[in-house]
Amino acid sequence: MEIGEKLRNLRIQKNLTQEELGERTDLSKGYISQLERDLSSPSMETFFSILEVLGVSPEEFFHQDTVNLQVVYSKEDYTVYLDEENGYELQWLVADSNEKEMEPVLLTFHEAGEYKIFEPSLSETFIFVLAGELELSLGEERYVAKAGQSIYYQATKQHQLKNHQSKYTKVLIVATESYL
């Protein structure tokens, strides 16, 4: 990947326009555009200034190619946590997912298991019930979803997931603002 393309991708990830990046670095929008198209090369001082605004160190900038290479994850990549006392097993499906925009996990409940109580957060959560039934307590409300159904909520209230039956339940959870 060319340096200009990497700068452009970082700028977009930070939700900045070329004009906003230019204002924060005392550079023109046109010059930012030229850098992103590899039509111009910045001085080291300018380059470091841009990276500082984008929140990336030079080491991270040049190391990023190798960090983001993995696209397919297998069981060897999963992190598994078993809580026998509360009757559940949690599998993080993507390595370092807590550092990404979304955090996908498989949560398996054994008989009458329950997951921890979460305080309100900025997270949005999607859950697909693969087997059994799942109970979501969201504030004062209770919701039940069965196999083949899904749940989507903003975690603006205290919440908890439970298997309220005496059978096995398995769900796929994808949450933003990592908090699992």
Short mmCIF file of N, CA and C in Angstrom, two decimals:
data_model
loop_
_atom_site.label_atom_id
_atom_site.label_comp_id
_atom_site.label_asym_id
_atom_site.label_seq_id
_atom_site.Cartn_x
_atom_site.Cartn_y
_atom_site.Cartn_z
N MET A 1 0.85 -1.18 0.00
CA MET A 1 0.00 0.00 0.00
C MET A 1 0.89 1.24 0.00
N GLU A 2 0.52 2.20 -0.79
CA GLU A 2 1.26 3.45 -0.87
C GLU A 2 0.99 4.30 0.37
N ILE A 3 1.93 5.18 0.70
CA ILE A 3 1.80 6.05 1.87
C ILE A 3 0.56 6.93 1.76
N GLY A 4 0.32 7.49 0.58
CA GLY A 4 -0.85 8.35 0.40
C GLY A 4 -2.15 7.63 0.68
N GLU A 5 -2.26 6.41 0.21
CA GLU A 5 -3.47 5.61 0.43
C GLU A 5 -3.65 5.31 1.92
N LYS A 6 -2.54 5.02 2.61
CA LYS A 6 -2.62 4.76 4.05
C LYS A 6 -3.07 6.01 4.81
N LEU A 7 -2.52 7.17 4.41
CA LEU A 7 -2.93 8.43 5.04
C LEU A 7 -4.42 8.68 4.81
N ARG A 8 -4.88 8.47 3.60
CA ARG A 8 -6.29 8.66 3.26
C ARG A 8 -7.17 7.73 4.10
N ASN A 9 -6.80 6.45 4.18
CA ASN A 9 -7.59 5.49 4.96
C ASN A 9 -7.66 5.88 6.44
N LEU A 10 -6.53 6.33 6.99
CA LEU A 10 -6.52 6.77 8.40
C LEU A 10 -7.40 8.01 8.59
N ARG A 11 -7.32 8.94 7.65
CA ARG A 11 -8.14 10.15 7.74
C ARG A 11 -9.62 9.78 7.74
N ILE A 12 -10.01 8.87 6.86
CA ILE A 12 -11.40 8.44 6.77
C ILE A 12 -11.82 7.72 8.04
N GLN A 13 -10.94 6.86 8.59
CA GLN A 13 -11.26 6.16 9.85
C GLN A 13 -11.50 7.14 10.98
N LYS A 14 -10.83 8.27 10.95
CA LYS A 14 -10.98 9.30 11.99
C LYS A 14 -12.12 10.27 11.67
N ASN A 15 -12.86 9.97 10.59
CA ASN A 15 -13.99 10.81 10.18
C ASN A 15 -13.59 12.27 9.95
N LEU A 16 -12.45 12.47 9.32
CA LEU A 16 -11.99 13.82 9.00
C LEU A 16 -12.06 14.04 7.50
N THR A 17 -12.43 15.24 7.09
CA THR A 17 -12.35 15.61 5.68
C THR A 17 -10.92 16.06 5.40
N GLN A 18 -10.58 16.19 4.14
CA GLN A 18 -9.25 16.71 3.79
C GLN A 18 -9.11 18.12 4.35
N GLU A 19 -10.17 18.88 4.28
CA GLU A 19 -10.14 20.26 4.78
C GLU A 19 -9.88 20.30 6.29
N GLU A 20 -10.56 19.42 7.05
CA GLU A 20 -10.36 19.38 8.50
C GLU A 20 -8.95 18.96 8.87
N LEU A 21 -8.42 17.95 8.16
CA LEU A 21 -7.04 17.53 8.41
C LEU A 21 -6.08 18.67 8.09
N GLY A 22 -6.34 19.36 7.00
CA GLY A 22 -5.51 20.50 6.62
C GLY A 22 -5.52 21.59 7.67
N GLU A 23 -6.71 21.90 8.21
CA GLU A 23 -6.81 22.93 9.24
C GLU A 23 -6.02 22.56 10.49
N ARG A 24 -6.07 21.29 10.86
CA ARG A 24 -5.38 20.84 12.08
C ARG A 24 -3.88 20.73 11.91
N THR A 25 -3.41 20.72 10.67
CA THR A 25 -1.97 20.60 10.41
C THR A 25 -1.40 21.82 9.71
N ASP A 26 -2.20 22.86 9.54
CA ASP A 26 -1.80 24.08 8.83
C ASP A 26 -1.36 23.78 7.39
N LEU A 27 -2.05 22.85 6.75
CA LEU A 27 -1.79 22.51 5.35
C LEU A 27 -3.06 22.76 4.55
N SER A 28 -2.92 22.97 3.26
CA SER A 28 -4.10 23.21 2.44
C SER A 28 -4.79 21.89 2.09
N LYS A 29 -6.08 22.00 1.80
CA LYS A 29 -6.85 20.84 1.36
C LYS A 29 -6.23 20.24 0.09
N GLY A 30 -5.78 21.10 -0.82
CA GLY A 30 -5.16 20.66 -2.06
C GLY A 30 -3.89 19.87 -1.82
N TYR A 31 -3.09 20.32 -0.83
CA TYR A 31 -1.84 19.61 -0.52
C TYR A 31 -2.15 18.23 0.08
N ILE A 32 -3.16 18.18 0.97
CA ILE A 32 -3.58 16.89 1.56
C ILE A 32 -4.01 15.96 0.42
N SER A 33 -4.77 16.47 -0.52
CA SER A 33 -5.22 15.67 -1.66
C SER A 33 -4.02 15.14 -2.46
N GLN A 34 -3.03 15.99 -2.69
CA GLN A 34 -1.84 15.55 -3.43
C GLN A 34 -1.09 14.46 -2.66
N LEU A 35 -0.98 14.60 -1.34
CA LEU A 35 -0.31 13.58 -0.53
C LEU A 35 -1.05 12.24 -0.64
N GLU A 36 -2.36 12.31 -0.54
CA GLU A 36 -3.16 11.08 -0.57
C GLU A 36 -3.10 10.38 -1.93
N ARG A 37 -2.82 11.13 -2.98
CA ARG A 37 -2.70 10.54 -4.32
C ARG A 37 -1.25 10.28 -4.69
N ASP A 38 -0.35 10.43 -3.72
CA ASP A 38 1.09 10.21 -3.93
C ASP A 38 1.66 11.09 -5.03
N LEU A 39 1.11 12.30 -5.15
CA LEU A 39 1.62 13.26 -6.13
C LEU A 39 2.63 14.21 -5.51
N SER A 40 2.75 14.14 -4.20
CA SER A 40 3.69 14.99 -3.49
C SER A 40 4.21 14.21 -2.29
N SER A 41 5.41 14.55 -1.84
CA SER A 41 5.99 13.91 -0.65
C SER A 41 6.17 14.94 0.45
N PRO A 42 5.67 14.64 1.64
CA PRO A 42 5.80 15.61 2.73
C PRO A 42 7.19 15.58 3.35
N SER A 43 7.55 16.69 3.98
CA SER A 43 8.79 16.69 4.78
C SER A 43 8.54 15.79 5.98
N MET A 44 9.59 15.40 6.66
CA MET A 44 9.44 14.56 7.86
C MET A 44 8.60 15.29 8.90
N GLU A 45 8.84 16.57 9.08
CA GLU A 45 8.09 17.36 10.06
C GLU A 45 6.59 17.37 9.72
N THR A 46 6.27 17.58 8.47
CA THR A 46 4.87 17.59 8.03
C THR A 46 4.25 16.21 8.20
N PHE A 47 4.99 15.17 7.81
CA PHE A 47 4.50 13.80 7.94
C PHE A 47 4.20 13.47 9.40
N PHE A 48 5.11 13.81 10.31
CA PHE A 48 4.90 13.53 11.73
C PHE A 48 3.72 14.34 12.28
N SER A 49 3.55 15.55 11.80
CA SER A 49 2.43 16.38 12.21
C SER A 49 1.10 15.75 11.79
N ILE A 50 1.04 15.24 10.58
CA ILE A 50 -0.18 14.57 10.09
C ILE A 50 -0.47 13.32 10.92
N LEU A 51 0.56 12.52 11.17
CA LEU A 51 0.37 11.31 11.97
C LEU A 51 -0.11 11.63 13.38
N GLU A 52 0.41 12.72 13.95
CA GLU A 52 -0.01 13.12 15.30
C GLU A 52 -1.50 13.45 15.31
N VAL A 53 -1.97 14.19 14.32
CA VAL A 53 -3.40 14.53 14.23
C VAL A 53 -4.24 13.27 14.01
N LEU A 54 -3.71 12.32 13.26
CA LEU A 54 -4.43 11.07 13.00
C LEU A 54 -4.32 10.08 14.15
N GLY A 55 -3.54 10.42 15.18
CA GLY A 55 -3.43 9.57 16.36
C GLY A 55 -2.64 8.30 16.16
N VAL A 56 -1.64 8.35 15.29
CA VAL A 56 -0.84 7.17 14.96
C VAL A 56 0.63 7.51 15.06
N SER A 57 1.40 6.64 15.69
CA SER A 57 2.85 6.85 15.74
C SER A 57 3.46 6.38 14.42
N PRO A 58 4.65 6.87 14.10
CA PRO A 58 5.30 6.38 12.86
C PRO A 58 5.45 4.86 12.86
N GLU A 59 5.77 4.29 14.00
CA GLU A 59 5.92 2.83 14.08
C GLU A 59 4.61 2.13 13.74
N GLU A 60 3.51 2.62 14.31
CA GLU A 60 2.20 2.02 14.01
C GLU A 60 1.84 2.19 12.54
N PHE A 61 2.15 3.35 12.00
CA PHE A 61 1.83 3.63 10.60
C PHE A 61 2.51 2.64 9.67
N PHE A 62 3.79 2.37 9.89
CA PHE A 62 4.52 1.48 8.99
C PHE A 62 4.34 0.01 9.34
N HIS A 63 3.90 -0.27 10.55
CA HIS A 63 3.69 -1.65 10.98
C HIS A 63 2.28 -2.11 10.65
N GLN A 64 1.40 -1.21 10.33
CA GLN A 64 -0.01 -1.50 10.17
C GLN A 64 -0.30 -2.56 9.11
N ASP A 65 0.47 -2.63 8.06
CA ASP A 65 0.23 -3.62 7.01
C ASP A 65 0.21 -5.04 7.57
N THR A 66 1.15 -5.36 8.44
CA THR A 66 1.21 -6.72 8.97
C THR A 66 0.15 -6.96 10.03
N VAL A 67 -0.25 -5.92 10.74
CA VAL A 67 -1.25 -6.09 11.80
C VAL A 67 -2.62 -6.41 11.23
N ASN A 68 -3.00 -5.78 10.13
CA ASN A 68 -4.34 -5.92 9.59
C ASN A 68 -4.47 -7.01 8.52
N LEU A 69 -3.50 -7.88 8.39
CA LEU A 69 -3.53 -8.86 7.33
C LEU A 69 -4.55 -9.97 7.54
N GLN A 70 -4.79 -10.37 8.76
CA GLN A 70 -5.66 -11.51 9.01
C GLN A 70 -7.11 -11.17 8.71
N VAL A 71 -7.72 -12.00 7.87
CA VAL A 71 -9.12 -11.82 7.49
C VAL A 71 -9.95 -13.01 7.96
N VAL A 72 -9.38 -14.20 7.89
CA VAL A 72 -10.08 -15.42 8.29
C VAL A 72 -9.53 -15.87 9.64
N TYR A 73 -10.43 -16.19 10.55
CA TYR A 73 -10.05 -16.64 11.89
C TYR A 73 -10.58 -18.05 12.11
N SER A 74 -9.80 -18.87 12.76
CA SER A 74 -10.23 -20.25 13.04
C SER A 74 -10.16 -20.50 14.55
N LYS A 75 -10.54 -21.70 14.95
CA LYS A 75 -10.61 -22.04 16.39
C LYS A 75 -9.30 -21.78 17.12
N GLU A 76 -8.19 -21.92 16.43
CA GLU A 76 -6.90 -21.69 17.07
C GLU A 76 -6.73 -20.23 17.47
N ASP A 77 -7.46 -19.34 16.83
CA ASP A 77 -7.37 -17.91 17.12
C ASP A 77 -8.31 -17.48 18.26
N TYR A 78 -9.29 -18.31 18.58
CA TYR A 78 -10.30 -17.95 19.58
C TYR A 78 -9.69 -17.88 20.97
N THR A 79 -10.25 -17.02 21.78
CA THR A 79 -9.94 -16.98 23.20
C THR A 79 -11.18 -17.48 23.93
N VAL A 80 -11.01 -18.45 24.82
CA VAL A 80 -12.15 -19.06 25.49
C VAL A 80 -12.07 -18.80 26.99
N TYR A 81 -13.23 -18.44 27.56
CA TYR A 81 -13.33 -18.24 29.00
C TYR A 81 -14.51 -19.08 29.49
N LEU A 82 -14.27 -19.92 30.48
CA LEU A 82 -15.30 -20.77 31.05
C LEU A 82 -15.58 -20.34 32.48
N ASP A 83 -16.84 -20.04 32.76
CA ASP A 83 -17.26 -19.67 34.11
C ASP A 83 -18.24 -20.74 34.58
N GLU A 84 -17.71 -21.77 35.24
CA GLU A 84 -18.53 -22.89 35.68
C GLU A 84 -19.53 -22.47 36.75
N GLU A 85 -19.14 -21.55 37.61
CA GLU A 85 -20.01 -21.11 38.69
C GLU A 85 -21.30 -20.47 38.16
N ASN A 86 -21.18 -19.66 37.11
CA ASN A 86 -22.35 -19.00 36.53
C ASN A 86 -22.90 -19.71 35.30
N GLY A 87 -22.29 -20.83 34.93
CA GLY A 87 -22.84 -21.69 33.89
C GLY A 87 -22.75 -21.18 32.47
N TYR A 88 -21.62 -20.58 32.10
CA TYR A 88 -21.49 -20.15 30.71
C TYR A 88 -20.05 -20.27 30.22
N GLU A 89 -19.93 -20.31 28.90
CA GLU A 89 -18.63 -20.28 28.24
C GLU A 89 -18.67 -19.18 27.19
N LEU A 90 -17.60 -18.40 27.13
CA LEU A 90 -17.51 -17.28 26.20
C LEU A 90 -16.34 -17.53 25.26
N GLN A 91 -16.57 -17.40 23.95
CA GLN A 91 -15.51 -17.55 22.95
C GLN A 91 -15.41 -16.27 22.14
N TRP A 92 -14.28 -15.59 22.24
CA TRP A 92 -14.02 -14.43 21.39
C TRP A 92 -13.58 -14.97 20.04
N LEU A 93 -14.30 -14.65 18.99
CA LEU A 93 -14.09 -15.25 17.68
C LEU A 93 -13.02 -14.57 16.84
N VAL A 94 -12.62 -13.34 17.22
CA VAL A 94 -11.62 -12.59 16.49
C VAL A 94 -10.55 -12.13 17.47
N ALA A 95 -9.30 -12.46 17.19
CA ALA A 95 -8.20 -12.05 18.06
C ALA A 95 -8.19 -10.53 18.20
N ASP A 96 -7.97 -10.05 19.40
CA ASP A 96 -7.90 -8.61 19.69
C ASP A 96 -9.15 -7.85 19.27
N SER A 97 -10.30 -8.51 19.30
CA SER A 97 -11.54 -7.85 18.85
C SER A 97 -11.92 -6.68 19.76
N ASN A 98 -11.43 -6.68 20.99
CA ASN A 98 -11.74 -5.56 21.89
C ASN A 98 -11.08 -4.26 21.42
N GLU A 99 -10.16 -4.36 20.46
CA GLU A 99 -9.52 -3.17 19.90
C GLU A 99 -10.11 -2.80 18.55
N LYS A 100 -11.16 -3.50 18.13
CA LYS A 100 -11.80 -3.24 16.84
C LYS A 100 -13.16 -2.59 17.06
N GLU A 101 -13.80 -2.20 15.98
CA GLU A 101 -15.10 -1.53 16.06
C GLU A 101 -16.19 -2.46 16.58
N MET A 102 -16.11 -3.74 16.21
CA MET A 102 -17.11 -4.72 16.63
C MET A 102 -16.41 -5.86 17.36
N GLU A 103 -17.14 -6.45 18.29
CA GLU A 103 -16.59 -7.57 19.05
C GLU A 103 -17.54 -8.76 18.94
N PRO A 104 -17.20 -9.74 18.07
CA PRO A 104 -18.07 -10.91 17.93
C PRO A 104 -17.67 -12.02 18.92
N VAL A 105 -18.67 -12.56 19.60
CA VAL A 105 -18.41 -13.65 20.55
C VAL A 105 -19.53 -14.69 20.45
N LEU A 106 -19.18 -15.92 20.82
CA LEU A 106 -20.17 -16.98 21.00
C LEU A 106 -20.32 -17.16 22.50
N LEU A 107 -21.56 -17.11 22.96
CA LEU A 107 -21.85 -17.30 24.38
C LEU A 107 -22.71 -18.54 24.50
N THR A 108 -22.22 -19.52 25.25
CA THR A 108 -22.94 -20.76 25.45
C THR A 108 -23.32 -20.87 26.92
N PHE A 109 -24.61 -21.01 27.17
CA PHE A 109 -25.11 -21.19 28.54
C PHE A 109 -25.41 -22.65 28.77
N HIS A 110 -25.06 -23.10 29.96
CA HIS A 110 -25.47 -24.42 30.38
C HIS A 110 -26.77 -24.23 31.15
N GLU A 111 -27.29 -25.22 31.76
CA GLU A 111 -28.57 -25.12 32.47
C GLU A 111 -28.63 -23.89 33.37
N ALA A 112 -29.64 -23.06 33.15
CA ALA A 112 -29.94 -21.89 33.98
C ALA A 112 -28.71 -21.01 34.24
N GLY A 113 -27.86 -20.85 33.25
CA GLY A 113 -26.70 -19.99 33.41
C GLY A 113 -27.06 -18.52 33.26
N GLU A 114 -26.20 -17.67 33.78
CA GLU A 114 -26.42 -16.23 33.61
C GLU A 114 -25.08 -15.53 33.43
N TYR A 115 -25.11 -14.49 32.59
CA TYR A 115 -23.92 -13.69 32.30
C TYR A 115 -23.95 -12.48 33.22
N LYS A 116 -22.82 -11.82 33.37
CA LYS A 116 -22.71 -10.71 34.31
C LYS A 116 -23.68 -9.57 34.01
N ILE A 117 -23.91 -8.73 35.00
CA ILE A 117 -24.74 -7.54 34.85
C ILE A 117 -23.87 -6.43 34.29
N PHE A 118 -24.35 -5.78 33.21
CA PHE A 118 -23.62 -4.70 32.58
C PHE A 118 -24.24 -3.37 32.95
N GLU A 119 -23.40 -2.41 33.21
CA GLU A 119 -23.86 -1.05 33.45
C GLU A 119 -24.14 -0.39 32.09
N PRO A 120 -24.93 0.68 32.06
CA PRO A 120 -25.20 1.37 30.80
C PRO A 120 -23.90 1.79 30.11
N SER A 121 -23.93 1.74 28.77
CA SER A 121 -22.74 2.12 27.99
C SER A 121 -23.19 2.66 26.64
N LEU A 122 -22.23 3.02 25.81
CA LEU A 122 -22.52 3.50 24.46
C LEU A 122 -22.66 2.36 23.46
N SER A 123 -22.53 1.15 23.92
CA SER A 123 -22.54 -0.01 23.03
C SER A 123 -23.90 -0.24 22.37
N GLU A 124 -23.82 -0.75 21.15
CA GLU A 124 -24.99 -1.31 20.48
C GLU A 124 -24.69 -2.79 20.37
N THR A 125 -25.71 -3.62 20.61
CA THR A 125 -25.50 -5.05 20.66
C THR A 125 -26.50 -5.79 19.78
N PHE A 126 -25.98 -6.73 19.00
CA PHE A 126 -26.80 -7.62 18.19
C PHE A 126 -26.57 -9.04 18.71
N ILE A 127 -27.66 -9.78 18.89
CA ILE A 127 -27.56 -11.16 19.36
C ILE A 127 -28.43 -12.04 18.47
N PHE A 128 -27.87 -13.14 18.00
CA PHE A 128 -28.64 -14.13 17.25
C PHE A 128 -28.65 -15.41 18.07
N VAL A 129 -29.83 -15.94 18.32
CA VAL A 129 -29.98 -17.16 19.13
C VAL A 129 -29.83 -18.36 18.21
N LEU A 130 -28.75 -19.12 18.43
CA LEU A 130 -28.46 -20.30 17.61
C LEU A 130 -29.20 -21.53 18.13
N ALA A 131 -29.33 -21.64 19.46
CA ALA A 131 -30.01 -22.79 20.07
C ALA A 131 -30.58 -22.36 21.41
N GLY A 132 -31.70 -22.94 21.79
CA GLY A 132 -32.30 -22.65 23.09
C GLY A 132 -33.07 -21.34 23.11
N GLU A 133 -33.14 -20.74 24.30
CA GLU A 133 -33.82 -19.46 24.51
C GLU A 133 -32.96 -18.56 25.35
N LEU A 134 -32.99 -17.27 25.05
CA LEU A 134 -32.20 -16.29 25.78
C LEU A 134 -33.12 -15.25 26.38
N GLU A 135 -32.87 -14.90 27.63
CA GLU A 135 -33.61 -13.82 28.27
C GLU A 135 -32.69 -12.62 28.41
N LEU A 136 -33.16 -11.46 27.96
CA LEU A 136 -32.44 -10.20 28.12
C LEU A 136 -33.21 -9.35 29.11
N SER A 137 -32.54 -8.94 30.18
CA SER A 137 -33.09 -7.95 31.10
C SER A 137 -32.45 -6.63 30.69
N LEU A 138 -33.28 -5.67 30.28
CA LEU A 138 -32.81 -4.37 29.83
C LEU A 138 -33.55 -3.32 30.64
N GLY A 139 -32.88 -2.79 31.65
CA GLY A 139 -33.57 -1.92 32.59
C GLY A 139 -34.61 -2.74 33.33
N GLU A 140 -35.84 -2.29 33.34
CA GLU A 140 -36.93 -3.01 34.01
C GLU A 140 -37.64 -3.99 33.08
N GLU A 141 -37.32 -3.96 31.79
CA GLU A 141 -37.99 -4.81 30.80
C GLU A 141 -37.28 -6.16 30.66
N ARG A 142 -38.08 -7.19 30.33
CA ARG A 142 -37.55 -8.53 30.07
C ARG A 142 -37.97 -8.95 28.67
N TYR A 143 -37.02 -9.51 27.91
CA TYR A 143 -37.29 -9.97 26.55
C TYR A 143 -36.78 -11.40 26.43
N VAL A 144 -37.50 -12.23 25.67
CA VAL A 144 -37.07 -13.61 25.43
C VAL A 144 -37.01 -13.84 23.93
N ALA A 145 -35.89 -14.39 23.47
CA ALA A 145 -35.74 -14.75 22.05
C ALA A 145 -35.41 -16.23 21.97
N LYS A 146 -36.01 -16.89 20.99
CA LYS A 146 -35.82 -18.32 20.78
C LYS A 146 -34.88 -18.55 19.60
N ALA A 147 -34.44 -19.80 19.45
CA ALA A 147 -33.55 -20.17 18.34
C ALA A 147 -34.11 -19.64 17.03
N GLY A 148 -33.25 -18.99 16.25
CA GLY A 148 -33.65 -18.42 14.98
C GLY A 148 -34.10 -16.97 15.07
N GLN A 149 -34.25 -16.45 16.29
CA GLN A 149 -34.64 -15.05 16.47
C GLN A 149 -33.41 -14.23 16.86
N SER A 150 -33.53 -12.93 16.69
CA SER A 150 -32.41 -12.06 17.04
C SER A 150 -32.89 -10.91 17.93
N ILE A 151 -31.92 -10.29 18.58
CA ILE A 151 -32.15 -9.17 19.48
C ILE A 151 -31.18 -8.07 19.05
N TYR A 152 -31.66 -6.83 19.08
CA TYR A 152 -30.79 -5.69 18.80
C TYR A 152 -31.16 -4.59 19.79
N TYR A 153 -30.18 -4.06 20.52
CA TYR A 153 -30.49 -3.00 21.49
C TYR A 153 -29.30 -2.09 21.70
N GLN A 154 -29.62 -0.90 22.17
CA GLN A 154 -28.59 0.03 22.63
C GLN A 154 -28.50 -0.16 24.13
N ALA A 155 -27.28 -0.26 24.62
CA ALA A 155 -27.04 -0.62 26.02
C ALA A 155 -27.11 0.59 26.95
N THR A 156 -28.13 1.40 26.79
CA THR A 156 -28.25 2.63 27.57
C THR A 156 -28.81 2.41 28.96
N LYS A 157 -29.20 1.16 29.26
CA LYS A 157 -29.70 0.81 30.59
C LYS A 157 -28.92 -0.40 31.10
N GLN A 158 -28.98 -0.61 32.41
CA GLN A 158 -28.33 -1.80 32.97
C GLN A 158 -28.97 -3.02 32.30
N HIS A 159 -28.14 -4.03 32.00
CA HIS A 159 -28.67 -5.19 31.29
C HIS A 159 -27.91 -6.47 31.65
N GLN A 160 -28.60 -7.60 31.41
CA GLN A 160 -28.02 -8.90 31.71
C GLN A 160 -28.63 -9.95 30.78
N LEU A 161 -27.83 -10.95 30.43
CA LEU A 161 -28.28 -12.07 29.60
C LEU A 161 -28.37 -13.31 30.48
N LYS A 162 -29.46 -14.10 30.29
CA LYS A 162 -29.67 -15.30 31.09
C LYS A 162 -30.24 -16.42 30.23
N ASN A 163 -29.95 -17.63 30.64
CA ASN A 163 -30.63 -18.80 30.12
C ASN A 163 -31.64 -19.18 31.20
N HIS A 164 -32.89 -18.83 31.01
CA HIS A 164 -33.89 -19.03 32.06
C HIS A 164 -34.52 -20.42 32.03
N GLN A 165 -34.01 -21.30 31.20
CA GLN A 165 -34.55 -22.65 31.12
C GLN A 165 -33.50 -23.67 31.52
N SER A 166 -33.88 -24.90 31.60
CA SER A 166 -32.94 -25.93 32.05
C SER A 166 -32.28 -26.65 30.88
N LYS A 167 -32.20 -25.97 29.74
CA LYS A 167 -31.54 -26.53 28.55
C LYS A 167 -30.39 -25.63 28.14
N TYR A 168 -29.58 -26.18 27.28
CA TYR A 168 -28.43 -25.49 26.70
C TYR A 168 -28.92 -24.37 25.78
N THR A 169 -28.23 -23.21 25.83
CA THR A 169 -28.53 -22.09 24.94
C THR A 169 -27.21 -21.57 24.37
N LYS A 170 -27.22 -21.28 23.06
CA LYS A 170 -26.01 -20.76 22.41
C LYS A 170 -26.40 -19.56 21.56
N VAL A 171 -25.65 -18.44 21.72
CA VAL A 171 -25.94 -17.21 20.99
C VAL A 171 -24.67 -16.63 20.39
N LEU A 172 -24.85 -15.94 19.28
CA LEU A 172 -23.79 -15.16 18.65
C LEU A 172 -24.06 -13.71 19.01
N ILE A 173 -23.06 -13.05 19.59
CA ILE A 173 -23.20 -11.65 19.99
C ILE A 173 -22.18 -10.82 19.22
N VAL A 174 -22.63 -9.68 18.69
CA VAL A 174 -21.72 -8.72 18.08
C VAL A 174 -22.02 -7.39 18.76
N ALA A 175 -21.01 -6.83 19.43
CA ALA A 175 -21.21 -5.59 20.17
C ALA A 175 -20.19 -4.55 19.72
N THR A 176 -20.61 -3.30 19.78
CA THR A 176 -19.70 -2.19 19.52
C THR A 176 -19.21 -1.67 20.87
N GLU A 177 -18.25 -0.76 20.84
CA GLU A 177 -17.74 -0.19 22.10
C GLU A 177 -17.42 -1.31 23.08
N SER A 178 -16.48 -2.13 22.72
CA SER A 178 -16.14 -3.35 23.44
C SER A 178 -16.36 -3.25 24.95
N TYR A 179 -17.18 -4.14 25.45
CA TYR A 179 -17.44 -4.17 26.88
C TYR A 179 -17.73 -5.57 27.38
N LEU A 180 -17.62 -6.56 26.52
CA LEU A 180 -17.93 -7.93 26.90
C LEU A 180 -16.84 -8.50 27.78
#
